[in-house]
Coordinates of C-alpha atoms in Angstrom, one line a residue:
X246 CA 160.0 158.1 51.4
X247 CA 156.8 160.2 51.4
X248 CA 154.6 157.4 50.6
X249 CA 155.7 155.1 53.5
X250 CA 155.2 157.9 56.3
X251 CA 151.8 158.7 55.0
X252 CA 150.6 155.0 55.2
X253 CA 152.0 154.7 58.9
X254 CA 151.2 158.2 60.1
X255 CA 147.9 157.5 61.4
X256 CA 148.5 154.0 62.8
X257 CA 149.2 153.1 66.4
X258 CA 152.7 151.6 67.1
X259 CA 151.5 148.1 67.6
X260 CA 149.7 148.1 64.2
X261 CA 152.5 149.7 62.5
X262 CA 155.0 147.0 63.6
X263 CA 152.6 144.2 62.5
X264 CA 152.4 143.3 58.8
X265 CA 148.8 143.3 57.4
X266 CA 149.2 139.6 56.4
X267 CA 149.8 138.3 59.8
X268 CA 147.0 140.9 61.1
X269 CA 144.5 139.2 58.8
X270 CA 145.6 135.6 60.3
X271 CA 145.5 136.5 63.7
X272 CA 142.3 138.5 63.9
X273 CA 138.9 136.9 63.2
X274 CA 137.2 139.2 60.6
X275 CA 133.9 139.4 62.6
X276 CA 135.3 139.8 66.0
X277 CA 135.1 143.1 67.6
X278 CA 138.5 145.0 68.1
X279 CA 139.8 144.8 71.7
X280 CA 141.9 147.3 73.5
X281 CA 143.3 145.2 76.3
X282 CA 144.8 141.6 75.8
X283 CA 144.0 140.7 79.3
X284 CA 140.5 141.0 79.5
X285 CA 138.2 138.4 78.6
X286 CA 136.5 138.6 75.1
X287 CA 133.2 138.5 76.9
X288 CA 133.9 141.6 79.3
X289 CA 132.9 144.1 76.6
X290 CA 134.4 145.5 73.5
X291 CA 138.3 146.0 73.1
X292 CA 140.0 142.5 73.6
X293 CA 142.2 140.4 71.3
X294 CA 140.8 137.4 70.0
X295 CA 143.3 134.6 70.5
X296 CA 143.1 132.0 67.7
X297 CA 142.6 128.2 68.3
X298 CA 146.0 127.4 66.8
X299 CA 147.9 129.6 69.2
X300 CA 146.2 128.1 72.3
X301 CA 149.0 127.5 74.9
X302 CA 147.0 125.4 77.6
X303 CA 148.7 122.2 78.4
X304 CA 145.7 120.3 77.3
X305 CA 145.7 121.1 73.8
X306 CA 149.6 120.9 73.7
X307 CA 149.4 117.4 74.6
X308 CA 146.7 116.7 72.0
X309 CA 148.9 118.2 69.5
X310 CA 151.8 116.2 70.4
X311 CA 150.0 112.9 70.6
X312 CA 148.5 113.6 67.3
X313 CA 151.9 114.3 65.8
X314 CA 153.1 110.7 67.3
X315 CA 150.2 109.0 66.0
X316 CA 150.7 110.5 62.5
X317 CA 154.7 109.4 62.8
X318 CA 153.8 105.7 63.5
X319 CA 154.3 103.2 60.9
X320 CA 151.3 100.9 60.0
X321 CA 151.0 97.6 61.8
X322 CA 152.6 94.6 60.2
X323 CA 150.4 91.7 59.3
X324 CA 152.7 88.5 59.3
X325 CA 149.4 86.5 58.3
X326 CA 149.8 88.3 55.1
X327 CA 151.7 86.2 52.7
X328 CA 153.0 89.0 50.4
X329 CA 154.3 91.2 53.5
X330 CA 156.1 87.7 55.1
X331 CA 157.6 87.4 51.8
X332 CA 158.9 90.8 51.6
X333 CA 160.2 90.6 55.1
X334 CA 162.4 87.6 54.4
X335 CA 163.5 88.8 51.3
X336 CA 165.0 92.1 52.8
X337 CA 166.7 90.0 55.3
X338 CA 168.0 87.6 52.8
X339 CA 171.8 87.5 52.4
X340 CA 171.7 87.5 48.9
X341 CA 169.7 90.8 48.9
X342 CA 171.9 93.8 47.9
X343 CA 170.5 97.2 49.3
X344 CA 169.5 99.4 46.9
X345 CA 170.8 102.5 48.0
X346 CA 174.1 103.3 49.8
X347 CA 176.1 100.9 51.8
X348 CA 176.1 101.9 55.8
X349 CA 178.7 101.4 58.2
X350 CA 181.6 101.0 55.6
X351 CA 182.0 104.7 54.6
X352 CA 185.7 105.1 55.5
X353 CA 186.9 101.8 53.8
X354 CA 185.0 102.4 50.7
X355 CA 186.5 106.0 50.5
X356 CA 190.0 104.6 50.8
X357 CA 189.5 102.1 48.1
X358 CA 187.7 104.6 45.7
X359 CA 190.4 107.3 46.2
X360 CA 193.0 104.8 45.3
X361 CA 191.1 103.8 42.1
X362 CA 190.5 107.3 41.3
X363 CA 194.0 108.0 41.5
X364 CA 195.3 104.9 39.3
X365 CA 192.6 106.2 36.6
X366 CA 193.6 109.5 36.6
X367 CA 197.1 108.7 36.1
X368 CA 196.7 105.8 33.9
X369 CA 198.8 103.9 36.1
X370 CA 198.6 100.3 37.4
X371 CA 198.1 99.4 41.1
X372 CA 197.3 96.5 43.7
X373 CA 195.2 96.8 46.9
X374 CA 194.6 93.9 49.4
X375 CA 191.3 93.7 51.3
X376 CA 191.1 91.5 54.1
X377 CA 188.7 90.9 57.0
X378 CA 186.8 88.4 58.7
X379 CA 183.6 86.6 56.7
X380 CA 180.6 88.7 56.6
X381 CA 182.2 92.1 57.1
X382 CA 181.1 93.7 53.7
X383 CA 184.2 93.2 51.8
X384 CA 183.0 92.1 48.5
X385 CA 179.6 94.1 48.8
X386 CA 181.9 97.4 49.6
X387 CA 184.2 96.6 46.5
X388 CA 181.2 96.4 44.0
X389 CA 179.8 99.5 45.3
X390 CA 183.1 101.3 44.7
X391 CA 183.1 99.8 41.1
X392 CA 179.9 101.6 40.7
X393 CA 180.9 104.6 42.1
X394 CA 184.0 104.8 40.0
X395 CA 181.9 104.2 36.6
X396 CA 179.7 106.9 37.6
X397 CA 182.7 109.3 38.4
X398 CA 184.3 108.7 35.0
X399 CA 181.0 109.2 33.4
X400 CA 180.5 112.8 34.8
X401 CA 184.0 113.8 34.0
X402 CA 183.7 112.6 30.3
X403 CA 186.5 110.1 31.0
X404 CA 186.6 106.5 29.4
X405 CA 185.3 104.2 31.8
X406 CA 187.6 101.3 33.0
X407 CA 186.6 97.8 32.1
X408 CA 185.9 95.3 35.0
X409 CA 186.6 91.6 35.7
X410 CA 185.5 89.7 38.6
X411 CA 187.1 86.4 39.4
X412 CA 186.3 84.3 42.4
X413 CA 189.2 81.8 43.1
X414 CA 187.2 79.0 44.3
X415 CA 185.7 78.6 40.7
X416 CA 189.2 78.3 39.1
X417 CA 190.1 74.8 37.8
X418 CA 193.8 75.5 38.7
X419 CA 195.5 78.5 40.2
X420 CA 196.9 79.5 36.9
X421 CA 193.7 79.8 35.1
X422 CA 193.5 83.2 36.5
X423 CA 196.0 84.4 34.1
X424 CA 193.9 83.0 31.3
X425 CA 190.9 84.8 32.4
X426 CA 192.5 88.3 32.6
X427 CA 194.3 87.5 29.0
X428 CA 190.6 86.6 27.8
X429 CA 189.2 90.1 28.9
X430 CA 192.0 91.9 26.8
X431 CA 191.5 89.8 23.6
X432 CA 187.7 89.4 24.0
X433 CA 187.2 90.6 20.3
X434 CA 190.0 88.7 18.6
X435 CA 191.8 85.3 19.2
X436 CA 195.4 85.1 19.2
X437 CA 197.2 81.8 18.9
X438 CA 200.6 81.7 20.8
X439 CA 203.1 79.1 22.0
X440 CA 203.5 81.5 25.1
X441 CA 201.7 80.7 28.6
X442 CA 198.8 83.2 29.5
X443 CA 201.2 84.6 31.9
X444 CA 203.9 85.2 29.5
X445 CA 201.5 86.8 27.1
X446 CA 200.4 89.2 29.6
X447 CA 204.0 90.0 30.6
X448 CA 204.8 90.8 27.0
X449 CA 201.7 92.8 26.2
X450 CA 202.4 95.0 29.4
X451 CA 205.8 95.3 28.7
X452 CA 205.4 96.9 25.1
X453 CA 203.9 100.2 24.4
X454 CA 202.5 99.2 21.1
X455 CA 200.9 96.2 22.6
X456 CA 199.8 97.5 25.7
X457 CA 196.0 98.1 26.4
X458 CA 194.8 101.8 26.4
X459 CA 191.8 101.5 28.5
X460 CA 192.2 100.8 32.4
X461 CA 190.8 97.6 33.8
X462 CA 189.5 97.0 37.5
X463 CA 190.4 93.3 38.4
X464 CA 188.8 92.0 41.7
X465 CA 190.0 88.7 42.8
X466 CA 187.7 87.3 45.6
X467 CA 188.5 84.7 48.0
X468 CA 192.3 84.9 47.4
X469 CA 192.8 82.8 50.6
X470 CA 192.9 79.8 47.7
X471 CA 195.9 81.3 46.0
X472 CA 197.7 82.2 49.2
X473 CA 197.4 78.6 50.6
X474 CA 197.5 76.6 47.2
X475 CA 200.0 78.1 45.0
X476 CA 201.7 81.3 46.3
X477 CA 204.1 81.5 43.4
X478 CA 200.8 82.4 41.2
X479 CA 200.0 85.0 43.7
X480 CA 203.4 86.7 43.3
X481 CA 203.2 86.5 39.7
X482 CA 199.9 88.2 39.7
X483 CA 201.0 91.0 41.8
X484 CA 204.1 91.7 39.8
X485 CA 202.0 92.1 36.6
X486 CA 201.0 95.4 38.1
X487 CA 204.6 96.7 38.1
X488 CA 205.3 96.2 34.3
X489 CA 205.7 99.6 32.8
X490 CA 202.8 99.5 30.5
X491 CA 200.2 97.7 32.7
X492 CA 196.8 99.2 32.8
X493 CA 195.3 96.9 35.7
X494 CA 194.0 98.0 38.9
X495 CA 194.1 94.8 41.0
X496 CA 191.9 94.6 44.2
X497 CA 192.1 91.1 46.1
X498 CA 190.0 90.0 48.7
X499 CA 190.7 87.5 51.4
X500 CA 188.8 86.6 54.5
X501 CA 191.7 85.9 56.9
X502 CA 193.5 89.1 58.5
X503 CA 196.6 87.2 59.5
X504 CA 197.3 85.7 55.9
X505 CA 198.5 89.4 54.8
X506 CA 201.6 88.8 57.0
X507 CA 202.4 85.6 55.4
X508 CA 202.7 86.8 51.7
X509 CA 203.4 90.5 52.1
X510 CA 207.0 90.3 53.1
X511 CA 207.7 88.6 49.8
X512 CA 205.7 91.1 47.7
X513 CA 207.6 93.9 49.4
X514 CA 211.2 92.5 48.5
X515 CA 209.7 92.0 45.0
X516 CA 208.7 95.8 45.0
X517 CA 205.0 95.1 44.6
X518 CA 203.6 95.3 47.9
X519 CA 200.0 96.5 47.8
X520 CA 197.9 98.9 49.8
X521 CA 196.3 97.1 52.5
X522 CA 192.6 97.9 53.9
X523 CA 191.2 95.9 56.6
X524 CA 187.6 95.5 57.3
X525 CA 187.0 95.1 61.1
X526 CA 184.2 93.0 62.4
X527 CA 180.9 94.9 63.1
X528 CA 180.0 96.1 66.5
X529 CA 176.8 96.2 68.2
X530 CA 175.5 99.7 66.8
X531 CA 176.6 98.8 63.5
X532 CA 174.7 95.7 63.2
X533 CA 171.4 97.6 64.4
X534 CA 172.0 100.1 61.9
X535 CA 172.6 97.7 58.9
X536 CA 169.5 95.8 59.9
X537 CA 167.3 98.9 60.3
X538 CA 168.7 100.2 57.0
X539 CA 167.4 97.0 55.3
X540 CA 164.0 97.3 56.7
X541 CA 163.6 100.9 55.5
X542 CA 161.9 99.4 52.2
X543 CA 159.2 98.2 54.3
X544 CA 156.3 100.6 55.7
X545 CA 155.9 98.6 58.9
X546 CA 157.9 97.6 62.0
X547 CA 159.1 93.9 62.1
X548 CA 161.2 93.6 65.4
X549 CA 160.7 94.9 68.8
X550 CA 163.7 97.2 69.5
X551 CA 164.7 95.0 72.4
X552 CA 164.8 92.0 70.4
X553 CA 167.0 93.6 67.8
X554 CA 169.2 94.9 70.2
X555 CA 169.7 91.5 71.8
X556 CA 170.4 89.9 68.4
X557 CA 173.0 92.6 67.5
X558 CA 174.8 92.2 71.0
X559 CA 175.0 88.4 70.7
X560 CA 176.3 88.3 67.2
X561 CA 178.7 91.2 67.8
X562 CA 180.0 89.4 70.8
X563 CA 180.6 86.1 69.0
X564 CA 181.7 86.9 65.4
X565 CA 180.5 90.4 64.2
X566 CA 179.3 88.4 61.1
X567 CA 176.5 90.3 59.3
X568 CA 175.5 87.3 57.4
X569 CA 175.3 85.4 61.0
X570 CA 173.2 88.4 62.2
X571 CA 170.7 88.5 59.0
X572 CA 170.4 84.7 59.3
X573 CA 169.1 84.9 63.0
X574 CA 166.7 87.6 62.3
X575 CA 165.2 85.5 59.7
X576 CA 165.0 82.6 61.8
X577 CA 163.2 84.9 64.4
X578 CA 160.6 85.7 61.7
X579 CA 160.2 82.1 60.9
X580 CA 159.5 81.3 64.7
X581 CA 157.0 83.8 64.8
X582 CA 155.6 82.5 61.6
X583 CA 155.2 78.9 62.9
X584 CA 153.4 80.2 66.2
X585 CA 150.9 82.0 64.2
X586 CA 150.1 78.7 62.3
X587 CA 149.8 76.9 65.8
X588 CA 147.7 79.6 67.1
X589 CA 144.6 82.3 66.5
X590 CA 146.0 84.7 68.5
X591 CA 145.6 87.9 66.6
X592 CA 148.1 89.7 69.0
X593 CA 150.9 87.8 67.5
X594 CA 152.2 90.9 65.1
X595 CA 155.7 91.3 65.8
X596 CA 158.9 89.5 66.6
X597 CA 159.5 89.7 70.2
X598 CA 162.3 89.1 72.5
X599 CA 161.3 85.6 73.1
X600 CA 161.2 84.7 69.3
X601 CA 164.7 86.2 68.9
X602 CA 166.1 84.1 71.9
X603 CA 164.9 81.0 70.3
X604 CA 166.4 81.9 67.3
X605 CA 169.9 82.9 68.8
X606 CA 169.9 79.4 70.7
X607 CA 169.5 77.7 67.4
X608 CA 172.1 79.8 65.8
X609 CA 174.8 79.5 68.5
X610 CA 174.0 75.9 69.5
X611 CA 177.3 74.1 70.4
X612 CA 177.9 70.4 69.3
X613 CA 177.9 69.7 73.3
X614 CA 174.6 70.6 73.4
X615 CA 173.5 68.4 70.4
X616 CA 175.3 65.5 72.1
X617 CA 173.4 65.9 75.4
X618 CA 169.9 66.1 74.2
X619 CA 169.8 62.4 72.9
X620 CA 171.1 60.9 76.1
X621 CA 168.7 58.7 78.3
X622 CA 167.0 60.7 81.0
X623 CA 169.0 59.0 83.8
X624 CA 172.4 60.1 82.2
X625 CA 171.1 63.4 81.7
X626 CA 170.1 63.5 85.4
X627 CA 173.9 62.6 86.2
X628 CA 174.9 65.7 84.2
X629 CA 172.5 67.8 86.1
X630 CA 174.0 66.5 89.4
X631 CA 177.6 67.2 88.1
X632 CA 176.5 70.8 87.1
X633 CA 175.0 71.5 90.4
X634 CA 178.0 70.1 92.2
X635 CA 180.7 71.9 90.4
X636 CA 178.7 75.3 90.1
X637 CA 178.7 75.4 93.9
X638 CA 181.7 73.7 95.1
X639 CA 184.8 75.6 94.3
X640 CA 187.1 72.6 93.4
X641 CA 188.6 71.3 90.1
X642 CA 187.7 67.7 91.1
X643 CA 185.1 65.7 93.4
X644 CA 184.7 62.2 94.0
X645 CA 182.4 59.8 92.5
X646 CA 180.8 59.2 96.0
X647 CA 179.9 63.2 96.3
X648 CA 178.2 63.1 92.6
X649 CA 176.4 60.1 93.5
X650 CA 174.9 61.9 96.6
X651 CA 173.9 65.0 94.4
X652 CA 172.3 62.6 92.0
X653 CA 170.2 60.9 94.7
X654 CA 168.9 64.3 96.0
X655 CA 167.8 65.3 92.4
X656 CA 166.1 61.7 92.2
X657 CA 164.2 62.4 95.7
X658 CA 163.0 65.9 94.7
X659 CA 161.9 65.0 91.3
X660 CA 160.5 61.4 92.6
X661 CA 162.4 59.5 90.0
X662 CA 163.9 56.0 91.4
X663 CA 167.5 56.2 91.6
X664 CA 169.8 53.5 90.2
X665 CA 172.2 51.7 92.6
X666 CA 175.8 52.6 93.0
X667 CA 177.2 49.9 90.4
X668 CA 174.9 51.0 87.6
X669 CA 175.5 54.7 88.5
X670 CA 179.2 54.0 88.2
X671 CA 178.5 52.3 84.6
X672 CA 176.5 55.4 83.7
X673 CA 179.7 57.7 84.6
X674 CA 182.1 55.6 82.6
X675 CA 179.7 55.9 79.7
X676 CA 179.7 59.7 80.1
X677 CA 183.2 59.6 80.6
X678 CA 183.8 57.7 77.4
X679 CA 181.6 60.4 75.5
X680 CA 183.8 63.2 76.7
X681 CA 181.5 64.7 79.3
X682 CA 183.6 63.9 82.2
X683 CA 186.7 62.2 83.2
X684 CA 187.1 59.5 85.9
X685 CA 190.2 58.7 87.9
X686 CA 191.7 55.3 89.0
X687 CA 190.7 54.2 92.7
X688 CA 190.4 50.8 94.5
X689 CA 187.0 52.0 95.5
X690 CA 184.4 53.4 93.5
X691 CA 183.1 56.0 95.7
X692 CA 186.7 57.8 96.0
X693 CA 187.3 57.9 92.0
X694 CA 188.2 61.1 91.1
X695 CA 185.7 63.1 88.8
X696 CA 186.8 66.1 86.6
X697 CA 184.3 68.0 84.4
X698 CA 185.2 68.1 80.5
X699 CA 182.7 70.2 79.1
X700 CA 181.4 73.8 80.1
X701 CA 178.6 73.7 82.8
X702 CA 176.8 76.5 80.7
X703 CA 176.3 74.1 77.9
X704 CA 174.5 71.9 80.3
X705 CA 172.3 74.4 81.0
X706 CA 171.8 75.4 77.8
X707 CA 170.7 72.0 76.6
X708 CA 167.8 72.1 79.2
X709 CA 166.6 75.5 78.8
X710 CA 163.0 75.5 78.5
X711 CA 162.5 71.9 79.9
X712 CA 160.8 72.2 83.4
X713 CA 161.7 68.9 84.7
X714 CA 165.5 69.3 84.1
X715 CA 165.3 73.0 85.2
X716 CA 164.2 71.8 88.6
X717 CA 166.9 69.3 88.7
X718 CA 169.4 71.9 88.2
X719 CA 168.1 73.8 91.0
X720 CA 168.9 71.5 93.3
X721 CA 171.4 72.0 96.2
X722 CA 174.9 71.2 96.2
X723 CA 177.6 69.8 98.0

């Protein structure tokens, strides 16, 4: 092309390889043109002017990095602001349904959605059983699948399936479930019949003329109620899906995983075994992700990362119940709120590890701890002596005399008057009657065999934060 050659014929190689727009950005209009990039601009004409944005000095790089980090930080949370505190509690409430997608249950939702989609495409009935421990997102996931199914049908221009949600705990009797399903099909007209609701449904799904044309998604929550109360109703419900002209997609939800083994063999013999989808308990990472996902709607940080991880680890190790984790987080926020009311410290602006520790202590406190706290001080000191003795002596049992010796050491170190042997023996009998220890029989009190009936950690947990009893628990042993 002659024009291109003439345009670049008189230019230097460097100039020819650099576009004009870039040259205009990199070169100051008033700066002289420099011939050597290694010479200082003050050494005379002929050096390249280096723009400030392209400076490679470590100092400027650190400034730019710090500026980016500051810009990326979220604004600080003001827990004294009632509106912000209310928004945090609402985001952590169990009843609050996330507006965006549900995290950590993609595989389970996909399996349920593909099953429902295949039933709608083939205009064929089907049954699915969802099981898992409480607080694992079963009901929430199924509701999300229902919404996705409606959107998918609308996009393809298909007839959207009807839906019916039934909670078995709200039924007056187990057979009422058939009345609710029948009422959904006969919502526009009332039909009087001598047949029972179950018989009417069986007749409807067995005749092509009377069978409904539109698919219906029937979600039966708390199916444990049917399994334990009336298994015949459960079998009849799943057998409705095997009728030749049935248009129901039945999804049953139950909390216990082992209940599937109790009724599935019978359903299999009746040729109506459902597809089973199991929701496993949440792990630590999943609990963290879900809480962070819920707090995304807020423009500020509420929890220290260490505090959030501590909560997730504790709940995952205990139950994996997401509702428990949300309750603990709300409780930690309330602990912070209570401290703000009792203090004028402006630095209290985030939920710390200590706040979370208090909330977890309340949530996982055992009944043994509740029974230790109201005991008289002397009996509590006997329990401390019991914990000290068994913690440091690798024996399953000790004598009452050894326990009394440990008790006297605690009294001496804390400067509390010790009771006599007879009263000490009576206190131990009271603690034995309450189930804290077990006393054997002997002619001499000091030789009576003592065994521990509770976990030592419960004693330490009951006195956590109490300096006096913490000192008692630090006393030497046998």
